[in-house]
Coordinates of C-alpha atoms in Angstrom, one line a residue:
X1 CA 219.9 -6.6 -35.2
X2 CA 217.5 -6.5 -32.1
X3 CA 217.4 -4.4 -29.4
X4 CA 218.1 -7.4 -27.0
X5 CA 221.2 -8.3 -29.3
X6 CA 223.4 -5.7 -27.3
X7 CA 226.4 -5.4 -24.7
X8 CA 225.5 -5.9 -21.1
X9 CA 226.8 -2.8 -21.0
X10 CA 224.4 -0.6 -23.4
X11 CA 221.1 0.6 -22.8
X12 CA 217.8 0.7 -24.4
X13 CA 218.2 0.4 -28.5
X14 CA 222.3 -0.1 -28.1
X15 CA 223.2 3.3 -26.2
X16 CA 226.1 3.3 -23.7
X17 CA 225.1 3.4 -20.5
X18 CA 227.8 6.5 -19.9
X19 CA 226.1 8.1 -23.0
X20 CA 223.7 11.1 -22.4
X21 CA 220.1 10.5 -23.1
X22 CA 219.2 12.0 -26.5
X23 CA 215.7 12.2 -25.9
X24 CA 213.8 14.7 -24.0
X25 CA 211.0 14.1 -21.9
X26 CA 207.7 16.6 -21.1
X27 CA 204.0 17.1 -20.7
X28 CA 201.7 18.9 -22.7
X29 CA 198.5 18.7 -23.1
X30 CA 196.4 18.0 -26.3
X31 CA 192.7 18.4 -26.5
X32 CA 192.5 18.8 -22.7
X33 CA 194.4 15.6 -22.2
X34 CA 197.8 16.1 -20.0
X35 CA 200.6 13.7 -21.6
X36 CA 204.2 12.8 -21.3
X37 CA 205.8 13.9 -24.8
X38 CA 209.3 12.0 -25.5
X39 CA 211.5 13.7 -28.0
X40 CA 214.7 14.3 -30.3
X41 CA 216.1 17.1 -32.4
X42 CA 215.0 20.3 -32.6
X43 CA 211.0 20.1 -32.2
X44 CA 209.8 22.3 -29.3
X45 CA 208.0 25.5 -31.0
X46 CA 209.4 29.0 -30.3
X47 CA 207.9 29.7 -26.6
X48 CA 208.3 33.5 -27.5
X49 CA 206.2 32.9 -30.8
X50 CA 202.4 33.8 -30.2
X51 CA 200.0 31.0 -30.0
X52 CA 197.9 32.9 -32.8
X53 CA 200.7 33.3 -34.8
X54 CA 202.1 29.5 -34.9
X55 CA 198.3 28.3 -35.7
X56 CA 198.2 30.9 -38.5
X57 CA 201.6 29.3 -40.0
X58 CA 200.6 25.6 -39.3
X59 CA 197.3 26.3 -41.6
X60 CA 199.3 27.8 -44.0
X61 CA 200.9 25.5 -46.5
X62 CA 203.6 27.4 -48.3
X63 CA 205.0 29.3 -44.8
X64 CA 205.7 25.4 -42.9
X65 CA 209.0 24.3 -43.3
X66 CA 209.4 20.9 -45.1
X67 CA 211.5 18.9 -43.5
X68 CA 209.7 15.4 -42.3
X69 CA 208.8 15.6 -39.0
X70 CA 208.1 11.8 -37.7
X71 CA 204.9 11.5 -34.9
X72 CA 204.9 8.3 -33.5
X73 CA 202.1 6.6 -32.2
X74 CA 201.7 3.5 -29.8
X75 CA 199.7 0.3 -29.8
X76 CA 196.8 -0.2 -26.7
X77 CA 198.4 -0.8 -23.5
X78 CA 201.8 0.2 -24.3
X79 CA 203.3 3.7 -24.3
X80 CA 205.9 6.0 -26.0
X81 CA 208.5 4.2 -24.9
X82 CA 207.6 1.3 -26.6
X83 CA 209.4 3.8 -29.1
X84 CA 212.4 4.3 -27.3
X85 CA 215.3 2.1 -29.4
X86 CA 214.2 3.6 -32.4
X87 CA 214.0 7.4 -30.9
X88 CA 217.6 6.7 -30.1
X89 CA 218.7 5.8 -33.5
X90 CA 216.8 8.7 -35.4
X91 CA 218.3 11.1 -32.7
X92 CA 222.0 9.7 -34.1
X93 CA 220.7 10.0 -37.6
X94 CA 219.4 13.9 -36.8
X95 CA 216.2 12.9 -38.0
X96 CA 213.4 14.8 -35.4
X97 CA 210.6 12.7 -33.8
X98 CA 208.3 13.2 -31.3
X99 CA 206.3 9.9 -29.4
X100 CA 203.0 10.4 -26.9
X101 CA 201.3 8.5 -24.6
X102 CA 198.1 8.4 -26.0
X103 CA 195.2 9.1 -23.5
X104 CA 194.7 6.1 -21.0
X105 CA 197.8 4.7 -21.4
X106 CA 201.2 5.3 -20.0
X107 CA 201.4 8.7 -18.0
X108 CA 198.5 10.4 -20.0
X109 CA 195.3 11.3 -18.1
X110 CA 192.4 8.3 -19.2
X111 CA 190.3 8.3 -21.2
X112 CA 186.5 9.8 -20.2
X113 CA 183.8 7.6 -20.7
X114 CA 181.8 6.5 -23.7
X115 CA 183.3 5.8 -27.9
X116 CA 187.5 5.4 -27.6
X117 CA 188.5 6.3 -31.0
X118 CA 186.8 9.6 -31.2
X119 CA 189.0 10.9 -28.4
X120 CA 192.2 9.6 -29.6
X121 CA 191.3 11.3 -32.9
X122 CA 191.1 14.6 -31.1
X123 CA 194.1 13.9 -29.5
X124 CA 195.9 12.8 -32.4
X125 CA 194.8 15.7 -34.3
X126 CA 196.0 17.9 -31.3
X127 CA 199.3 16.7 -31.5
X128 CA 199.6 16.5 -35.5
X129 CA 198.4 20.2 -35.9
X130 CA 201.3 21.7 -33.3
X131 CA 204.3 19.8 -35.4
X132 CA 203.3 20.8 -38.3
X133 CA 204.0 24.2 -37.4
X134 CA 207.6 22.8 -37.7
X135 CA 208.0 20.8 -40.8
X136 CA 205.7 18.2 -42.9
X137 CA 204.5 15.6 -40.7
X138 CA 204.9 12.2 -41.4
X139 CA 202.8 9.7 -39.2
X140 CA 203.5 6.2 -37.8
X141 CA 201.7 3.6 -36.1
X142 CA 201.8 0.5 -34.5
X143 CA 198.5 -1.7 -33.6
X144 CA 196.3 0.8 -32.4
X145 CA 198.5 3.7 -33.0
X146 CA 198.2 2.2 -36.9
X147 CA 194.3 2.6 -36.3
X148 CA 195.0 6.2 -35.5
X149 CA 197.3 7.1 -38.1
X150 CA 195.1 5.8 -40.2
X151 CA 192.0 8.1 -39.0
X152 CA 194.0 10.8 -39.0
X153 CA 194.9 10.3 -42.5
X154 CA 191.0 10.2 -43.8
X155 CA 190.9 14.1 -42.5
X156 CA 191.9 15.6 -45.3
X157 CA 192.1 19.0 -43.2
X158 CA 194.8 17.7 -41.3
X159 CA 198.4 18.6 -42.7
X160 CA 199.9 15.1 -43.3
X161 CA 202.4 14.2 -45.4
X162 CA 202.2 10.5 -45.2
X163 CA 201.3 7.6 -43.1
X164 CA 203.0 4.3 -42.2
X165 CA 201.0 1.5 -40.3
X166 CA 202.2 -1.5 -38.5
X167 CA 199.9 -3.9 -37.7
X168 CA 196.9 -1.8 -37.5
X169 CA 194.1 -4.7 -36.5
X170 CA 190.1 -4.2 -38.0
X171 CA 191.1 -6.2 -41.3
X172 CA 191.8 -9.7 -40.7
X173 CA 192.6 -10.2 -37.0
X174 CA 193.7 -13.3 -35.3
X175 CA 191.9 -15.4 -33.3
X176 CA 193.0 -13.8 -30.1
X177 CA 191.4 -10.4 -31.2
X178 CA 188.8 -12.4 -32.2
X179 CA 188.2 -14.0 -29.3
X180 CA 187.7 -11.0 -26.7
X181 CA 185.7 -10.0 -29.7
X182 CA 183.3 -12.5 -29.3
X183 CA 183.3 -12.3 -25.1
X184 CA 183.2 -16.4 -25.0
X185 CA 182.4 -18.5 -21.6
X186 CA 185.8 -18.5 -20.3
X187 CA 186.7 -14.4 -20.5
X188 CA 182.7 -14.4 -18.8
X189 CA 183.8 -16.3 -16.0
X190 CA 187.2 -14.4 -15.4
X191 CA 185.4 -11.3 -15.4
X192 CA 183.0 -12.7 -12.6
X193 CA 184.7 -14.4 -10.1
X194 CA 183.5 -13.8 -7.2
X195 CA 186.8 -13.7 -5.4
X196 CA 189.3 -11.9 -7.1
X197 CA 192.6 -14.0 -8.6
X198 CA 195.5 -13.2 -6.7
X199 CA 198.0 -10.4 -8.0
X200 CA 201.1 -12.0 -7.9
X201 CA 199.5 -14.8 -10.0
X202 CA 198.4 -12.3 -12.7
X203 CA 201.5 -10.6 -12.7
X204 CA 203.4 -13.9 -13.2
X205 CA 201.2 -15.2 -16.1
X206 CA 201.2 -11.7 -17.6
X207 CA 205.1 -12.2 -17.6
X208 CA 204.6 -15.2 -19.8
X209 CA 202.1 -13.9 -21.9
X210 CA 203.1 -10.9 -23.0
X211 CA 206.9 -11.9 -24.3
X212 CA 204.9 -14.3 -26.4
X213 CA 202.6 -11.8 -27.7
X214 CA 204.5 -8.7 -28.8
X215 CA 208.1 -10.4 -30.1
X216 CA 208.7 -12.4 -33.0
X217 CA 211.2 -14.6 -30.6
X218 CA 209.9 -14.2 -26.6
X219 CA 213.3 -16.1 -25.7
X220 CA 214.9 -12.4 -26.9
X221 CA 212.2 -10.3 -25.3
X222 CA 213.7 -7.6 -23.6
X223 CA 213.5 -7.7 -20.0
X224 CA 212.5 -3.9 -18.8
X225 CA 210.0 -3.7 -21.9
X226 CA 208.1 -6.7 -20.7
X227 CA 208.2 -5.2 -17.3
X228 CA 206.7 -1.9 -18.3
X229 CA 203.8 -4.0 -20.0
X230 CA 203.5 -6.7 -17.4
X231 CA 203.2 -3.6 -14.9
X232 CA 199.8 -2.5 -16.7
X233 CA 198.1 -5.4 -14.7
X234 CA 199.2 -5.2 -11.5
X235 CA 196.1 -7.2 -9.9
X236 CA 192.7 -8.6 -10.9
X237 CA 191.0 -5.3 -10.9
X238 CA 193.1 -3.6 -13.2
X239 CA 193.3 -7.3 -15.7
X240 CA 189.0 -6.7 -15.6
X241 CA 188.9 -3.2 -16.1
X242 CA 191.6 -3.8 -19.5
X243 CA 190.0 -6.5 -20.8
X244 CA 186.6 -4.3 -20.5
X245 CA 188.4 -1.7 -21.9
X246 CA 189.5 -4.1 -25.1
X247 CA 186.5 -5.6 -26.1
X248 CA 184.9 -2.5 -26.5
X249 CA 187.7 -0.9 -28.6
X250 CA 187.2 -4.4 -30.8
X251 CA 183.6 -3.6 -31.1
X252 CA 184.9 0.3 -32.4
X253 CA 187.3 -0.7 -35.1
X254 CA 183.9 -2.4 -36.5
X255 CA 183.7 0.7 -38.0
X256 CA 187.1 2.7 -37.7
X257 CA 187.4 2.8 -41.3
X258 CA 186.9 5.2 -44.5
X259 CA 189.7 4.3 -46.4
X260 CA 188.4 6.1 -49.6
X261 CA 189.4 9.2 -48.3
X262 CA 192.9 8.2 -47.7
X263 CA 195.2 10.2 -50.4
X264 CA 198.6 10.5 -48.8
X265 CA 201.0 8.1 -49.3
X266 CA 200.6 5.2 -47.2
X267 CA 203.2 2.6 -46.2
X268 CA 201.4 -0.7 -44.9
X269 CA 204.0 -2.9 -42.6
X270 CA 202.7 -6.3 -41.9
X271 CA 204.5 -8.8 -39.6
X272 CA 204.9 -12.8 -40.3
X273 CA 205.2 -13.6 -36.5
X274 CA 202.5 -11.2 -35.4
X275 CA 200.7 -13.5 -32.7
X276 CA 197.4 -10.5 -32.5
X277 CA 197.4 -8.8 -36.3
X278 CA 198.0 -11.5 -39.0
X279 CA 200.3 -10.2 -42.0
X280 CA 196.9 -11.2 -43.8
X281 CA 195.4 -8.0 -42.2
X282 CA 198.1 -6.1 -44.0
X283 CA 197.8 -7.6 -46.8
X284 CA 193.8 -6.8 -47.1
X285 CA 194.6 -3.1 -46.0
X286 CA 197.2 -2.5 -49.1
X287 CA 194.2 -4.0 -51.0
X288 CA 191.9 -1.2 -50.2
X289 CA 194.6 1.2 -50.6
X290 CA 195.3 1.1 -54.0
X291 CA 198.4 3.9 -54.2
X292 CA 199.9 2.4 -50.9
X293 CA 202.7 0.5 -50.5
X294 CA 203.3 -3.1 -48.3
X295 CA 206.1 -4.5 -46.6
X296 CA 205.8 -8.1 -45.6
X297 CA 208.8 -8.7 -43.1
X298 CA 208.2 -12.9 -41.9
X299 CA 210.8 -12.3 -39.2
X300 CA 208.9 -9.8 -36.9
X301 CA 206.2 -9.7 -34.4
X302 CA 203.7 -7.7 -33.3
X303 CA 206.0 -5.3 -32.6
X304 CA 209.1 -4.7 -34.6
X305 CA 210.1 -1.5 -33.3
X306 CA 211.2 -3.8 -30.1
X307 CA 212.3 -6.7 -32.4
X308 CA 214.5 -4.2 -34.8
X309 CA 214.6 -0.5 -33.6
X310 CA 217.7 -0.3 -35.9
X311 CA 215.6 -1.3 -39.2
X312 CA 212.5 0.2 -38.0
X313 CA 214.1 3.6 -38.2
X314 CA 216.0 3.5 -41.1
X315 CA 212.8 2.5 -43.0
X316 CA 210.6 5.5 -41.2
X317 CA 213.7 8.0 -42.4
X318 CA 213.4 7.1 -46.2
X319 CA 209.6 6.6 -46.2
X320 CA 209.3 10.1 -44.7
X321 CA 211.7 12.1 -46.8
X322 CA 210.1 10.0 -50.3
X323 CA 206.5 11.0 -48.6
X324 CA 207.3 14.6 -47.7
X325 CA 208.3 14.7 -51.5
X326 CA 205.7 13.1 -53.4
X327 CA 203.0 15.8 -51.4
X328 CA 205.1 18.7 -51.9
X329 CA 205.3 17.5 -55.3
X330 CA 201.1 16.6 -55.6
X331 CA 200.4 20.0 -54.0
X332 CA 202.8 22.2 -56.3
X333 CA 201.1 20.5 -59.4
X334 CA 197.8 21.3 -57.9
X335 CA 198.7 25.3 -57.5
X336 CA 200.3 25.8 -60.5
X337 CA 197.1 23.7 -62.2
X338 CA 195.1 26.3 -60.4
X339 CA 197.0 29.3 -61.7
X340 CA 196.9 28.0 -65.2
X341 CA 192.4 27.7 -64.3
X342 CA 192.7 32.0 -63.1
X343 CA 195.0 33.3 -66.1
X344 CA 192.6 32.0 -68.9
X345 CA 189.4 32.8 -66.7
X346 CA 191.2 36.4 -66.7
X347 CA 192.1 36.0 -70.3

């Protein structure tokens, strides 16, 4: 099932269009940056609890409840509602998720200038460190929000759970990310025409791009999703000032990487139609990952959580809940292993 396989009638991931929205929208702010925060179940913190008082019980282990708490994180130039379909199944299936607009994208403040992925680290560790005050956090990522899951997973500091990347790019990209990589003639010339390309001609070949790009089939692309994409470049300026923006995040995820200190479980989801992160790429990170564990699916693009919402979150719900168990499980060996080292130093 795909989120375009619905009733004229339904909305966004299959919803009735009479049905009340089960996700809640509002703006926090994380490491300084002001976001738009979609939600479902029961996820806001205590207003009446002290701010001392919920850090003290997020750095505190055996106080944090242990339910799995599901972060999701989006891919560059979307947004959290790339995460809408599946938000709407998990809020059926009471399972409680939070998405963000990472900082430059969608409604969050940019990005300052100078190194990208250190300020989505802060961010991400921002947002990671206030849900864990409510259960055991379980991470997922797709394209770039994979790259960040994955950073956040190499803090060892940070109380994770478990991690699940989609089509994190860095391993073995395709020959688009290549490409802007490399900065060849034609992307030189774009970028200095001296009169500027006309913005309803971006916007119309953006329309036929992007389809293309982020579905496994573009003839099932759904229409307000490729909209809120085709909407990030609304004229020449804006198409410059992205394309600037991607080359030098390329030139980062050189060296995003320190997959050694990676010791949660890790889910790696690589996509057979994925036009921008070959399932090869996924393959090589499960690779380095010894302990992790890969899901090839051939029938979905860059983006499965708009090709499948349905699928998408039944597979986050049982990876989180066998994730949440397998660390509870690793740290309660690790304290009783502990105990056992104090009674015979005592003895």
């Amino acid at each position: 099932m795909t989120a375009t396989k619905r009733p004229a009638s339904a909305g966004p991931g299959g919803r009735s269009s009479s049905d009340p929205d089960p996700i809640r929208v509002s703006f926090r702010r994380y490491a300084g940056v002001r976001t738009r925060v979609l939600e479902v179940g029961d996820l806001t913190p205590d207003p009446e609890l002290p701010r001392r008082s919920l850090r003290r019980r997020a750095a505190t282990p055996h106080v944090r409840p242990s339910a799995p708490r599901l972060v999701l994180l989006h891919g560059y130039c979307d947004s959290a509602d790339t995460w809408r379909p599946a938000l709407e199944q998990l809020a059926a299936a009471g399972i409680p998720a939070v998405a963000v607009d990472l900082p430059g994208f969608g409604d969050a403040q940019p990005l300052r200038p100078g190194p990208m992925l250190p300020q989505l680290d802060a961010f991400a560790t921002a947002v990671v460190r206030e849900q864990a005050v409510l259960g055991s956090v379980v991470l997922a990522g797709n394209s770039l929000g994979g790259t960040m899951s994955l950073r956040a997973a190499q803090n060892g500091r940070l109380p994770i759970s478990g991690v699940v990347s989609i089509a994190a790019p860095g391993f073995v990209d395709s020959w688009l990310i290549r490409t802007v990589a490399r900065y060849p003639l034609p992307l030189r010339l774009y970028s200095a025409l001296p009169v500027p390309v006309p913005g309803f001609l971006v916007r119309k070949v953006a329309e036929q791009v992007v389809p293309r790009l982020l579905y496994a089939d573009s003839a099932a692309a759904d229409a307000l999703q490729v909209q809120r994409f085709t909407a990030l470049f609304p004229d020449y300026r804006a198409t410059k000032s992205r394309l600037e923006q991607a080359r030098q995040l390329v030139a980062e995820l050189a060296d995003a990487y320190r997959l050694e200190s990676v010791k949660v479980p890790l889910l790696v989801v690589a996509c057979g139609k994925d036009k921008l992160v070959t399932a090869a790429s996924g393959r090589q990170l499960h690779t380095l990952v010894p302990h992790s564990r890969l899901l090839v699916r051939e029938d979905w693009g860059h983006c499965p959580q708009l090709d499948d919402p349905v699928e998408i979150s039944e597979l986050l719900t049982y990876f989180a809940a066998s994730a949440v168990r397998t660390t509870q499980a690793k740290r309660a060996a690790a304290t009783a292993s502990e105990t056992v080292s104090e009674d015979t130093a005592a003895g």
